[in-house]
Amino acid sequence: MRKLLDNDLLTLISRLFIGGVFIYASFYKIIEPASFAKSIWYYHMVPGSLINLMALVLPWLELLTGLALIVGVWYRGAVLWANAMLVIFVIALASAIVRGLDIDCGCFKAAQSATGSAWNALIWDLVYMLFSVQLLLSRSRRWMFSHSAPAPQLTEAPSA
């Protein structure tokens, strides 16, 4: 199992896939924060005073997380943020389903009524989580902009 989790190619595919999803998801939210704020409000989970702040901050966090995953900069932090956001998205969608809310997830566009099932969005988020958890558990650092290479060790004192 460890060999599969540490596979360089699988890790690269996961980075590109999850990073791409987060970047794509951030675009409409950055361009139309008011529409995204409405999408957040439809869930009835966030206090009204925090909705606008969340609508402004979350898309930029998604964009930076996606870019960091793809490039391999601030990688561990990006992996943690990706997993944390996906857990929150799954909880929000499951809560909406349990409460019988007929809303669009707000993942890639804003809409009051559901054009796609919240179940579909939940299933996709769980698929994204499989890839994101693989990134969390993988020790592969190949094809990253910044490697966590050990610093060179001096064995002798430099001569003057």
PDB file of C-alpha atoms in Angstrom:
ATOM      1  CA  MET A   1       0.000   0.000   0.000  1.00  0.00           C
ATOM      2  CA  ARG A   2       2.855   2.381   0.863  1.00  0.00           C
ATOM      3  CA  LYS A   3       4.361   1.854  -2.604  1.00  0.00           C
ATOM      4  CA  LEU A   4       1.087   2.925  -4.243  1.00  0.00           C
ATOM      5  CA  LEU A   5       0.693   5.984  -1.998  1.00  0.00           C
ATOM      6  CA  ASP A   6       4.284   7.106  -2.682  1.00  0.00           C
ATOM      7  CA  ASN A   7       4.054   6.567  -6.454  1.00  0.00           C
ATOM      8  CA  ASP A   8       5.526   9.652  -8.154  1.00  0.00           C
ATOM      9  CA  LEU A   9       3.187   9.551 -11.156  1.00  0.00           C
ATOM     10  CA  LEU A  10       0.047   9.047  -9.050  1.00  0.00           C
ATOM     11  CA  THR A  11       1.091  11.932  -6.802  1.00  0.00           C
ATOM     12  CA  LEU A  12       1.662  14.179  -9.818  1.00  0.00           C
ATOM     13  CA  ILE A  13      -1.739  13.263 -11.279  1.00  0.00           C
ATOM     14  CA  SER A  14      -3.405  13.915  -7.917  1.00  0.00           C
ATOM     15  CA  ARG A  15      -1.643  17.282  -7.584  1.00  0.00           C
ATOM     16  CA  LEU A  16      -2.679  18.370 -11.083  1.00  0.00           C
ATOM     17  CA  PHE A  17      -6.246  17.105 -10.677  1.00  0.00           C
ATOM     18  CA  ILE A  18      -6.974  18.572  -7.240  1.00  0.00           C
ATOM     19  CA  GLY A  19      -5.035  21.757  -7.988  1.00  0.00           C
ATOM     20  CA  GLY A  20      -6.958  22.200 -11.230  1.00  0.00           C
ATOM     21  CA  VAL A  21     -10.304  21.644  -9.532  1.00  0.00           C
ATOM     22  CA  PHE A  22      -9.532  24.245  -6.855  1.00  0.00           C
ATOM     23  CA  ILE A  23      -8.300  26.787  -9.417  1.00  0.00           C
ATOM     24  CA  TYR A  24     -11.338  26.249 -11.646  1.00  0.00           C
ATOM     25  CA  ALA A  25     -13.707  26.478  -8.662  1.00  0.00           C
ATOM     26  CA  SER A  26     -12.192  29.792  -7.582  1.00  0.00           C
ATOM     27  CA  PHE A  27     -12.744  31.691 -10.854  1.00  0.00           C
ATOM     28  CA  TYR A  28     -16.452  32.547 -10.738  1.00  0.00           C
ATOM     29  CA  LYS A  29     -16.265  33.165  -7.007  1.00  0.00           C
ATOM     30  CA  ILE A  30     -13.475  35.718  -7.443  1.00  0.00           C
ATOM     31  CA  ILE A  31     -15.280  37.420 -10.329  1.00  0.00           C
ATOM     32  CA  GLU A  32     -18.733  37.399  -8.687  1.00  0.00           C
ATOM     33  CA  PRO A  33     -18.316  37.445  -4.896  1.00  0.00           C
ATOM     34  CA  ALA A  34     -21.897  38.669  -4.347  1.00  0.00           C
ATOM     35  CA  SER A  35     -23.317  35.626  -6.133  1.00  0.00           C
ATOM     36  CA  PHE A  36     -21.020  33.370  -4.162  1.00  0.00           C
ATOM     37  CA  ALA A  37     -22.139  35.056  -0.919  1.00  0.00           C
ATOM     38  CA  LYS A  38     -25.723  34.119  -1.839  1.00  0.00           C
ATOM     39  CA  SER A  39     -24.644  30.528  -2.395  1.00  0.00           C
ATOM     40  CA  ILE A  40     -23.106  30.488   1.075  1.00  0.00           C
ATOM     41  CA  TRP A  41     -26.242  32.020   2.558  1.00  0.00           C
ATOM     42  CA  TYR A  42     -28.476  29.305   1.000  1.00  0.00           C
ATOM     43  CA  TYR A  43     -26.792  26.721   3.237  1.00  0.00           C
ATOM     44  CA  HIS A  44     -27.880  28.570   6.414  1.00  0.00           C
ATOM     45  CA  MET A  45     -24.738  27.413   8.224  1.00  0.00           C
ATOM     46  CA  VAL A  46     -22.638  30.585   8.460  1.00  0.00           C
ATOM     47  CA  PRO A  47     -23.588  33.586  10.616  1.00  0.00           C
ATOM     48  CA  GLY A  48     -24.758  36.487   8.456  1.00  0.00           C
ATOM     49  CA  SER A  49     -21.929  38.721   9.626  1.00  0.00           C
ATOM     50  CA  LEU A  50     -19.316  36.277   8.249  1.00  0.00           C
ATOM     51  CA  ILE A  51     -20.859  35.490   4.850  1.00  0.00           C
ATOM     52  CA  ASN A  52     -19.305  38.402   2.941  1.00  0.00           C
ATOM     53  CA  LEU A  53     -15.896  37.837   4.500  1.00  0.00           C
ATOM     54  CA  MET A  54     -16.087  34.150   3.654  1.00  0.00           C
ATOM     55  CA  ALA A  55     -17.164  34.949   0.077  1.00  0.00           C
ATOM     56  CA  LEU A  56     -14.102  37.168  -0.325  1.00  0.00           C
ATOM     57  CA  VAL A  57     -11.494  34.956   1.379  1.00  0.00           C
ATOM     58  CA  LEU A  58     -12.461  31.397   0.382  1.00  0.00           C
ATOM     59  CA  PRO A  59     -12.010  31.799  -3.408  1.00  0.00           C
ATOM     60  CA  TRP A  60      -8.514  33.241  -2.976  1.00  0.00           C
ATOM     61  CA  LEU A  61      -7.652  30.419  -0.574  1.00  0.00           C
ATOM     62  CA  GLU A  62      -8.870  27.928  -3.186  1.00  0.00           C
ATOM     63  CA  LEU A  63      -6.818  29.624  -5.913  1.00  0.00           C
ATOM     64  CA  LEU A  64      -3.631  29.750  -3.831  1.00  0.00           C
ATOM     65  CA  THR A  65      -4.104  26.168  -2.659  1.00  0.00           C
ATOM     66  CA  GLY A  66      -4.564  24.962  -6.232  1.00  0.00           C
ATOM     67  CA  LEU A  67      -1.520  26.839  -7.493  1.00  0.00           C
ATOM     68  CA  ALA A  68       0.629  25.626  -4.588  1.00  0.00           C
ATOM     69  CA  LEU A  69      -0.398  22.019  -5.214  1.00  0.00           C
ATOM     70  CA  ILE A  70       0.427  22.179  -8.904  1.00  0.00           C
ATOM     71  CA  VAL A  71       3.723  24.033  -8.548  1.00  0.00           C
ATOM     72  CA  GLY A  72       4.821  22.285  -5.361  1.00  0.00           C
ATOM     73  CA  VAL A  73       5.461  25.407  -3.295  1.00  0.00           C
ATOM     74  CA  TRP A  74       4.214  25.446   0.326  1.00  0.00           C
ATOM     75  CA  TYR A  75       3.139  21.932  -0.501  1.00  0.00           C
ATOM     76  CA  ARG A  76       2.324  20.489   2.928  1.00  0.00           C
ATOM     77  CA  GLY A  77       0.268  23.532   3.858  1.00  0.00           C
ATOM     78  CA  ALA A  78      -1.585  23.362   0.539  1.00  0.00           C
ATOM     79  CA  VAL A  79      -2.355  19.674   1.061  1.00  0.00           C
ATOM     80  CA  LEU A  80      -3.665  20.387   4.570  1.00  0.00           C
ATOM     81  CA  TRP A  81      -5.819  23.286   3.315  1.00  0.00           C
ATOM     82  CA  ALA A  82      -7.190  21.175   0.447  1.00  0.00           C
ATOM     83  CA  ASN A  83      -8.171  18.379   2.819  1.00  0.00           C
ATOM     84  CA  ALA A  84      -9.667  20.787   5.361  1.00  0.00           C
ATOM     85  CA  MET A  85     -11.742  22.569   2.713  1.00  0.00           C
ATOM     86  CA  LEU A  86     -12.967  19.284   1.243  1.00  0.00           C
ATOM     87  CA  VAL A  87     -14.027  18.029   4.676  1.00  0.00           C
ATOM     88  CA  ILE A  88     -15.950  21.273   5.242  1.00  0.00           C
ATOM     89  CA  PHE A  89     -17.562  21.040   1.788  1.00  0.00           C
ATOM     90  CA  VAL A  90     -18.630  17.427   2.445  1.00  0.00           C
ATOM     91  CA  ILE A  91     -20.118  18.395   5.827  1.00  0.00           C
ATOM     92  CA  ALA A  92     -21.989  21.338   4.280  1.00  0.00           C
ATOM     93  CA  LEU A  93     -23.398  19.238   1.437  1.00  0.00           C
ATOM     94  CA  ALA A  94     -24.364  16.358   3.744  1.00  0.00           C
ATOM     95  CA  SER A  95     -26.064  18.843   6.063  1.00  0.00           C
ATOM     96  CA  ALA A  96     -28.010  20.353   3.161  1.00  0.00           C
ATOM     97  CA  ILE A  97     -29.110  16.890   2.034  1.00  0.00           C
ATOM     98  CA  VAL A  98     -30.181  15.848   5.533  1.00  0.00           C
ATOM     99  CA  ARG A  99     -32.109  19.103   5.995  1.00  0.00           C
ATOM    100  CA  GLY A 100     -33.806  18.666   2.614  1.00  0.00           C
ATOM    101  CA  LEU A 101     -32.472  21.916   1.131  1.00  0.00           C
ATOM    102  CA  ASP A 102     -32.939  22.136  -2.636  1.00  0.00           C
ATOM    103  CA  ILE A 103     -29.841  24.204  -3.442  1.00  0.00           C
ATOM    104  CA  ASP A 104     -26.990  24.123  -5.887  1.00  0.00           C
ATOM    105  CA  CYS A 105     -23.675  23.428  -4.187  1.00  0.00           C
ATOM    106  CA  GLY A 106     -22.159  26.761  -5.301  1.00  0.00           C
ATOM    107  CA  CYS A 107     -18.971  24.909  -6.161  1.00  0.00           C
ATOM    108  CA  PHE A 108     -18.447  26.238  -9.670  1.00  0.00           C
ATOM    109  CA  LYS A 109     -21.302  28.713 -10.167  1.00  0.00           C
ATOM    110  CA  ALA A 110     -23.981  30.428  -8.119  1.00  0.00           C
ATOM    111  CA  ALA A 111     -27.599  29.362  -8.317  1.00  0.00           C
ATOM    112  CA  GLN A 112     -30.477  29.384  -5.885  1.00  0.00           C
ATOM    113  CA  SER A 113     -32.198  26.238  -7.101  1.00  0.00           C
ATOM    114  CA  ALA A 114     -30.438  22.984  -7.717  1.00  0.00           C
ATOM    115  CA  THR A 115     -29.456  22.399 -11.325  1.00  0.00           C
ATOM    116  CA  GLY A 116     -27.500  19.336 -10.282  1.00  0.00           C
ATOM    117  CA  SER A 117     -28.188  17.121  -7.337  1.00  0.00           C
ATOM    118  CA  ALA A 118     -26.489  17.868  -4.046  1.00  0.00           C
ATOM    119  CA  TRP A 119     -25.872  14.120  -4.002  1.00  0.00           C
ATOM    120  CA  ASN A 120     -23.813  14.445  -7.197  1.00  0.00           C
ATOM    121  CA  ALA A 121     -21.753  17.239  -5.669  1.00  0.00           C
ATOM    122  CA  LEU A 122     -21.238  15.186  -2.507  1.00  0.00           C
ATOM    123  CA  ILE A 123     -20.083  12.162  -4.497  1.00  0.00           C
ATOM    124  CA  TRP A 124     -17.657  14.318  -6.509  1.00  0.00           C
ATOM    125  CA  ASP A 125     -16.293  15.870  -3.310  1.00  0.00           C
ATOM    126  CA  LEU A 126     -15.696  12.387  -1.908  1.00  0.00           C
ATOM    127  CA  VAL A 127     -13.810  11.469  -5.099  1.00  0.00           C
ATOM    128  CA  TYR A 128     -11.730  14.629  -4.737  1.00  0.00           C
ATOM    129  CA  MET A 129     -11.035  13.613  -1.136  1.00  0.00           C
ATOM    130  CA  LEU A 130      -9.584  10.266  -2.267  1.00  0.00           C
ATOM    131  CA  PHE A 131      -7.000  12.092  -4.345  1.00  0.00           C
ATOM    132  CA  SER A 132      -6.399  14.694  -1.652  1.00  0.00           C
ATOM    133  CA  VAL A 133      -5.883  12.087   1.072  1.00  0.00           C
ATOM    134  CA  GLN A 134      -3.412  10.318  -1.229  1.00  0.00           C
ATOM    135  CA  LEU A 135      -1.481  13.616  -1.363  1.00  0.00           C
ATOM    136  CA  LEU A 136      -1.623  13.856   2.418  1.00  0.00           C
ATOM    137  CA  LEU A 137      -0.165  10.369   2.864  1.00  0.00           C
ATOM    138  CA  SER A 138       2.330  10.408  -0.033  1.00  0.00           C
ATOM    139  CA  ARG A 139       6.016  10.986   0.623  1.00  0.00           C
ATOM    140  CA  SER A 140       6.760  11.718  -3.050  1.00  0.00           C
ATOM    141  CA  ARG A 141       8.374  15.100  -3.732  1.00  0.00           C
ATOM    142  CA  ARG A 142       9.245  14.567  -7.379  1.00  0.00           C
ATOM    143  CA  TRP A 143       8.381  17.223  -9.969  1.00  0.00           C
ATOM    144  CA  MET A 144       7.947  19.978  -7.408  1.00  0.00           C
ATOM    145  CA  PHE A 145       9.334  23.480  -7.661  1.00  0.00           C
ATOM    146  CA  SER A 146      10.746  23.322  -4.138  1.00  0.00           C
ATOM    147  CA  HIS A 147      12.128  20.149  -2.661  1.00  0.00           C
ATOM    148  CA  SER A 148      12.606  19.505   1.008  1.00  0.00           C
ATOM    149  CA  ALA A 149      16.182  18.429   0.473  1.00  0.00           C
ATOM    150  CA  PRO A 150      18.451  18.187   3.487  1.00  0.00           C
ATOM    151  CA  ALA A 151      21.026  20.944   3.846  1.00  0.00           C
ATOM    152  CA  PRO A 152      24.592  19.954   2.940  1.00  0.00           C
ATOM    153  CA  GLN A 153      26.676  18.915   5.921  1.00  0.00           C
ATOM    154  CA  LEU A 154      30.231  20.146   6.456  1.00  0.00           C
ATOM    155  CA  THR A 155      32.533  17.328   7.502  1.00  0.00           C
ATOM    156  CA  GLU A 156      35.660  19.439   7.947  1.00  0.00           C
ATOM    157  CA  ALA A 157      36.218  22.942   9.136  1.00  0.00           C
ATOM    158  CA  PRO A 158      36.805  25.280   6.192  1.00  0.00           C
ATOM    159  CA  SER A 159      40.434  26.319   5.819  1.00  0.00           C
ATOM    160  CA  ALA A 160      41.309  29.981   5.865  1.00  0.00           C
TER     161      ALA A 160
END
